[in-house]
mmCIF file of C-alpha atoms in Angstrom:
data_model
loop_
_atom_site.group_PDB
_atom_site.id
_atom_site.type_symbol
_atom_site.label_atom_id
_atom_site.label_comp_id
_atom_site.label_asym_id
_atom_site.label_seq_id
_atom_site.Cartn_x
_atom_site.Cartn_y
_atom_site.Cartn_z
ATOM 1 C CA MET A 241 41.834 13.723 -0.498
ATOM 2 C CA ASN A 242 43.575 11.240 -2.789
ATOM 3 C CA GLY A 243 41.016 9.618 -5.088
ATOM 4 C CA ASN A 244 42.392 6.188 -4.160
ATOM 5 C CA GLN A 245 42.198 6.801 -0.421
ATOM 6 C CA LYS A 246 39.423 4.892 1.311
ATOM 7 C CA ILE A 247 37.045 6.820 3.532
ATOM 8 C CA ASN A 248 36.622 5.666 7.129
ATOM 9 C CA TYR A 249 32.845 5.325 7.068
ATOM 10 C CA HIS A 250 32.612 4.151 10.654
ATOM 11 C CA LEU A 251 34.191 7.433 11.714
ATOM 12 C CA GLU A 252 31.681 9.275 9.506
ATOM 13 C CA CYS A 253 28.882 7.394 11.256
ATOM 14 C CA GLU A 254 30.171 8.424 14.666
ATOM 15 C CA LYS A 255 30.376 12.050 13.541
ATOM 16 C CA GLU A 256 26.757 11.974 12.366
ATOM 17 C CA ILE A 257 25.640 10.447 15.662
ATOM 18 C CA LYS A 258 27.390 13.243 17.538
ATOM 19 C CA ARG A 259 25.561 15.850 15.427
ATOM 20 C CA ASN A 260 22.271 14.415 16.679
ATOM 21 C CA GLU A 261 23.245 14.491 20.334
ATOM 22 C CA GLY A 262 20.195 15.136 22.516
ATOM 23 C CA ARG A 263 17.607 13.687 20.134
ATOM 24 C CA ILE A 264 16.652 10.264 18.744
ATOM 25 C CA PRO A 265 16.044 10.386 14.956
ATOM 26 C CA LYS A 266 14.035 7.764 13.077
ATOM 27 C CA LEU A 267 16.160 5.282 11.131
ATOM 28 C CA LEU A 268 15.063 2.641 8.633
ATOM 29 C CA LEU A 269 17.704 -0.064 8.889
ATOM 30 C CA HIS A 270 17.807 -2.576 6.057
ATOM 31 C CA SER A 271 18.512 -6.004 7.531
ATOM 32 C CA CYS A 272 20.000 -8.949 5.663
ATOM 33 C CA CYS A 273 19.749 -11.417 8.575
ATOM 34 C CA ALA A 274 19.676 -11.685 12.363
ATOM 35 C CA PRO A 275 23.407 -12.379 12.931
ATOM 36 C CA CYS A 276 24.477 -9.298 10.949
ATOM 37 C CA SER A 277 21.781 -7.207 12.619
ATOM 38 C CA SER A 278 22.745 -8.218 16.151
ATOM 39 C CA SER A 279 25.831 -6.058 16.715
ATOM 40 C CA VAL A 280 24.507 -3.254 14.506
ATOM 41 C CA LEU A 281 21.351 -3.005 16.607
ATOM 42 C CA GLU A 282 23.346 -3.136 19.820
ATOM 43 C CA PHE A 283 25.295 -0.107 18.616
ATOM 44 C CA LEU A 284 22.674 1.975 16.799
ATOM 45 C CA SER A 285 19.757 1.478 19.190
ATOM 46 C CA ASN A 286 21.516 3.799 21.623
ATOM 47 C CA TYR A 287 21.079 6.683 19.189
ATOM 48 C CA PHE A 288 18.125 5.983 16.887
ATOM 49 C CA ASP A 289 14.474 4.979 16.838
ATOM 50 C CA ILE A 290 14.938 1.948 14.569
ATOM 51 C CA THR A 291 12.652 0.068 12.232
ATOM 52 C CA LEU A 292 14.306 -2.957 10.647
ATOM 53 C CA PHE A 293 13.405 -3.371 6.992
ATOM 54 C CA TYR A 294 13.707 -6.963 5.811
ATOM 55 C CA TYR A 295 13.850 -6.813 2.031
ATOM 56 C CA ASN A 296 15.992 -9.537 0.460
ATOM 57 C CA PRO A 297 14.692 -10.929 -2.851
ATOM 58 C CA ASN A 298 18.164 -12.360 -3.469
ATOM 59 C CA ILE A 299 17.602 -15.123 -0.926
ATOM 60 C CA THR A 300 16.674 -18.561 -2.218
ATOM 61 C CA PRO A 301 15.122 -20.976 -1.618
ATOM 62 C CA ALA A 302 12.003 -19.523 0.017
ATOM 63 C CA GLU A 303 12.516 -21.741 3.067
ATOM 64 C CA GLU A 304 15.858 -20.044 3.657
ATOM 65 C CA TYR A 305 14.263 -16.612 3.328
ATOM 66 C CA TYR A 306 11.572 -17.348 5.920
ATOM 67 C CA LYS A 307 14.015 -19.030 8.265
ATOM 68 C CA ARG A 308 16.149 -15.904 8.298
ATOM 69 C CA VAL A 309 13.259 -13.530 8.888
ATOM 70 C CA ALA A 310 11.973 -15.733 11.734
ATOM 71 C CA GLU A 311 15.384 -15.495 13.408
ATOM 72 C CA LEU A 312 15.303 -11.730 13.047
ATOM 73 C CA HIS A 313 11.945 -11.548 14.824
ATOM 74 C CA ARG A 314 13.275 -13.821 17.575
ATOM 75 C CA LEU A 315 16.390 -11.712 18.089
ATOM 76 C CA VAL A 316 14.398 -8.500 18.432
ATOM 77 C CA SER A 317 11.954 -10.132 20.846
ATOM 78 C CA GLU A 318 14.733 -11.429 23.102
ATOM 79 C CA ALA A 319 17.478 -8.792 23.032
ATOM 80 C CA PRO A 320 17.290 -5.671 25.238
ATOM 81 C CA TYR A 321 17.545 -2.336 23.434
ATOM 82 C CA PRO A 322 17.620 1.207 24.881
ATOM 83 C CA HIS A 323 14.858 2.224 22.449
ATOM 84 C CA PRO A 324 12.156 -0.011 20.917
ATOM 85 C CA VAL A 325 13.032 -1.762 17.655
ATOM 86 C CA ALA A 326 10.282 -2.554 15.147
ATOM 87 C CA ILE A 327 10.382 -4.830 12.096
ATOM 88 C CA THR A 328 8.699 -4.364 8.747
ATOM 89 C CA GLU A 329 8.961 -6.855 5.897
ATOM 90 C CA GLY A 330 9.230 -5.872 2.267
ATOM 91 C CA ARG A 331 7.779 -7.965 -0.538
ATOM 92 C CA TYR A 332 9.496 -11.218 -1.399
ATOM 93 C CA ASP A 333 9.807 -11.920 -5.111
ATOM 94 C CA SER A 334 13.058 -13.601 -6.133
ATOM 95 C CA ARG A 335 12.368 -12.678 -9.761
ATOM 96 C CA GLU A 336 13.458 -9.127 -8.895
ATOM 97 C CA PHE A 337 16.917 -10.404 -8.051
ATOM 98 C CA PHE A 338 17.232 -12.765 -11.004
ATOM 99 C CA ALA A 339 16.308 -9.886 -13.334
ATOM 100 C CA ILE A 340 19.203 -7.706 -12.168
ATOM 101 C CA ALA A 341 21.598 -10.684 -12.054
ATOM 102 C CA LYS A 342 20.918 -11.756 -15.639
ATOM 103 C CA GLY A 343 24.159 -12.131 -17.564
ATOM 104 C CA LEU A 344 26.213 -11.912 -14.358
ATOM 105 C CA GLU A 345 25.459 -15.368 -12.996
ATOM 106 C CA ASP A 346 29.009 -16.716 -13.381
ATOM 107 C CA LEU A 347 30.830 -13.767 -11.839
ATOM 108 C CA PRO A 348 32.633 -14.439 -8.554
ATOM 109 C CA GLU A 349 31.089 -13.212 -5.331
ATOM 110 C CA GLY A 350 32.001 -9.612 -4.560
ATOM 111 C CA GLY A 351 31.774 -8.310 -8.126
ATOM 112 C CA GLN A 352 29.254 -6.496 -10.311
ATOM 113 C CA ARG A 353 26.403 -8.894 -9.558
ATOM 114 C CA CYS A 354 26.770 -8.149 -5.865
ATOM 115 C CA PHE A 355 26.942 -4.405 -6.509
ATOM 116 C CA LYS A 356 23.655 -4.580 -8.433
ATOM 117 C CA CYS A 357 22.167 -6.531 -5.545
ATOM 118 C CA TYR A 358 23.345 -3.853 -3.100
ATOM 119 C CA ARG A 359 21.574 -1.225 -5.172
ATOM 120 C CA LEU A 360 18.393 -3.275 -5.508
ATOM 121 C CA ARG A 361 18.026 -3.612 -1.759
ATOM 122 C CA LEU A 362 19.233 -0.140 -0.873
ATOM 123 C CA GLU A 363 16.966 1.550 -3.395
ATOM 124 C CA GLU A 364 13.896 -0.203 -1.999
ATOM 125 C CA SER A 365 15.055 0.825 1.475
ATOM 126 C CA ALA A 366 15.469 4.453 0.409
ATOM 127 C CA ARG A 367 12.016 4.431 -1.168
ATOM 128 C CA ALA A 368 10.459 2.918 1.970
ATOM 129 C CA ALA A 369 12.279 5.434 4.176
ATOM 130 C CA ALA A 370 11.028 8.361 2.096
ATOM 131 C CA GLU A 371 7.464 7.068 2.099
ATOM 132 C CA GLY A 372 7.576 6.342 5.836
ATOM 133 C CA GLY A 373 8.924 9.727 6.887
ATOM 134 C CA TYR A 374 12.240 8.460 8.236
ATOM 135 C CA GLU A 375 15.128 10.865 8.636
ATOM 136 C CA TYR A 376 17.787 8.239 7.838
ATOM 137 C CA PHE A 377 18.234 4.901 6.155
ATOM 138 C CA THR A 378 21.171 2.504 6.073
ATOM 139 C CA THR A 379 21.958 -1.237 5.932
ATOM 140 C CA THR A 380 23.504 -3.920 8.106
ATOM 141 C CA LEU A 381 25.391 -5.321 5.097
ATOM 142 C CA SER A 382 28.670 -3.551 5.888
ATOM 143 C CA VAL A 383 29.156 -5.639 9.048
ATOM 144 C CA SER A 384 30.175 -8.551 6.840
ATOM 145 C CA PRO A 385 33.843 -8.855 5.797
ATOM 146 C CA TYR A 386 32.532 -10.170 2.452
ATOM 147 C CA LYS A 387 30.730 -6.915 1.619
ATOM 148 C CA ASN A 388 32.333 -3.846 0.045
ATOM 149 C CA ALA A 389 31.640 -0.958 2.429
ATOM 150 C CA GLN A 390 33.047 1.651 0.039
ATOM 151 C CA LYS A 391 30.614 0.558 -2.684
ATOM 152 C CA LEU A 392 27.672 0.271 -0.268
ATOM 153 C CA ASN A 393 28.187 3.813 0.986
ATOM 154 C CA ALA A 394 28.631 5.251 -2.494
ATOM 155 C CA ILE A 395 25.334 3.685 -3.566
ATOM 156 C CA GLY A 396 23.594 4.778 -0.373
ATOM 157 C CA MET A 397 24.679 8.397 -0.690
ATOM 158 C CA ALA A 398 23.586 8.562 -4.329
ATOM 159 C CA LEU A 399 20.169 7.196 -3.384
ATOM 160 C CA ALA A 400 19.916 9.691 -0.525
ATOM 161 C CA GLN A 401 20.124 12.489 -3.090
ATOM 162 C CA GLN A 402 17.543 10.784 -5.289
ATOM 163 C CA TYR A 403 14.970 10.081 -2.568
ATOM 164 C CA GLY A 404 15.555 12.990 -0.201
ATOM 165 C CA VAL A 405 16.405 10.862 2.851
ATOM 166 C CA LYS A 406 19.745 10.988 4.661
ATOM 167 C CA TYR A 407 21.973 7.952 4.312
ATOM 168 C CA LEU A 408 23.772 6.990 7.520
ATOM 169 C CA CYS A 409 27.269 6.168 6.323
ATOM 170 C CA SER A 410 28.737 3.160 8.056
ATOM 171 C CA ASP A 411 31.223 0.329 8.119
ATOM 172 C CA PHE A 412 29.811 -1.776 10.914
ATOM 173 C CA LYS A 413 32.581 -4.382 10.794
ATOM 174 C CA LYS A 414 34.945 -1.779 12.278
ATOM 175 C CA LYS A 415 35.771 -1.686 16.000
ATOM 176 C CA ASN A 416 35.126 -5.433 16.315
ATOM 177 C CA GLY A 417 31.590 -5.139 14.936
ATOM 178 C CA TYR A 418 31.841 -8.387 13.017
ATOM 179 C CA ARG A 419 33.427 -10.212 15.958
ATOM 180 C CA ARG A 420 30.672 -8.898 18.218
ATOM 181 C CA SER A 421 28.036 -10.235 15.797
ATOM 182 C CA ILE A 422 29.555 -13.702 16.180
ATOM 183 C CA GLU A 423 29.482 -13.386 19.975
ATOM 184 C CA LEU A 424 25.849 -12.251 19.996
ATOM 185 C CA SER A 425 24.876 -14.999 17.550
ATOM 186 C CA ALA A 426 26.293 -17.539 20.002
ATOM 187 C CA GLN A 427 24.620 -15.827 22.960
ATOM 188 C CA TYR A 428 21.152 -15.978 21.359
ATOM 189 C CA GLY A 429 21.709 -19.234 19.482
ATOM 190 C CA LEU A 430 21.091 -17.569 16.129
ATOM 191 C CA TYR A 431 21.116 -19.505 12.895
ATOM 192 C CA ARG A 432 24.220 -18.394 10.962
ATOM 193 C CA GLN A 433 24.001 -19.188 7.264
ATOM 194 C CA ASN A 434 27.111 -20.167 5.272
ATOM 195 C CA TYR A 435 26.291 -18.142 2.138
ATOM 196 C CA CYS A 436 25.011 -14.625 1.514
ATOM 197 C CA GLY A 437 21.637 -15.755 0.266
ATOM 198 C CA CYS A 438 21.670 -16.000 -3.505
ATOM 199 C CA ILE A 439 21.964 -19.301 -5.338
ATOM 200 C CA PHE A 440 25.119 -18.154 -7.117
ATOM 201 C CA SER A 441 27.000 -17.512 -3.881
ATOM 202 C CA GLN A 442 25.761 -20.839 -2.521
ATOM 203 C CA ILE A 443 27.134 -22.688 -5.558
ATOM 204 C CA GLN A 444 30.446 -20.860 -5.252
ATOM 205 C CA ARG A 445 30.795 -21.679 -1.540
ATOM 206 C CA GLU A 446 29.961 -25.354 -2.190
ATOM 207 C CA LYS A 447 32.598 -25.541 -4.936
ATOM 208 C CA LEU A 448 35.222 -24.081 -2.621
ATOM 209 C CA ALA A 449 34.247 -26.450 0.167
ATOM 210 C CA ASN A 450 34.573 -29.456 -2.147
ATOM 211 C CA GLN A 451 37.967 -28.528 -3.553
ATOM 212 C CA PRO A 452 40.695 -31.013 -2.531
ATOM 213 C CA GLU A 453 43.344 -29.721 -0.178
ATOM 214 C CA THR A 454 46.763 -29.068 -1.684
#
């Protein structure tokens, strides 16, 4: 394969699901918010015993963090799933995020600061999956068109080797996954935030919103 050729990670996900046909493995699914989780859960709950792992120290202020986790609990309580979906919350300490973002505060969204944030959240998910005896771990982050699925999967697969838990490769925005998340958000009246969660992305979005039209 050409080194510049992008891998179709949604296809890889479907292949892995087919390998497990006839059984329901345990999956720890890192969740960034309810809207992103909605279409991912609708898809994956057909094939996995899922525990959502809400670990997002990047989110500030604290009120925003708790608002998002409350919406996640509401979604899971109201939506029908073929197999039960549980939720577990990781610790919330925004200092963990600010430590890895130090020196990268002024970078645009989608760059190295974001990649470090991906790793922060995915590594804690891999650790929790290993400790909890899960067969797989993955994240809802790839459903967003603002997130780099190639980078997410590369990080996830490296952590799978480190922690001895399979990483479920994915690009959940594919096959209308992102569009479906918008539809489900409307159906359940979910709060949809206008920034990823960190203060730096919020500032960037506000600057763009305030720019005069040309």
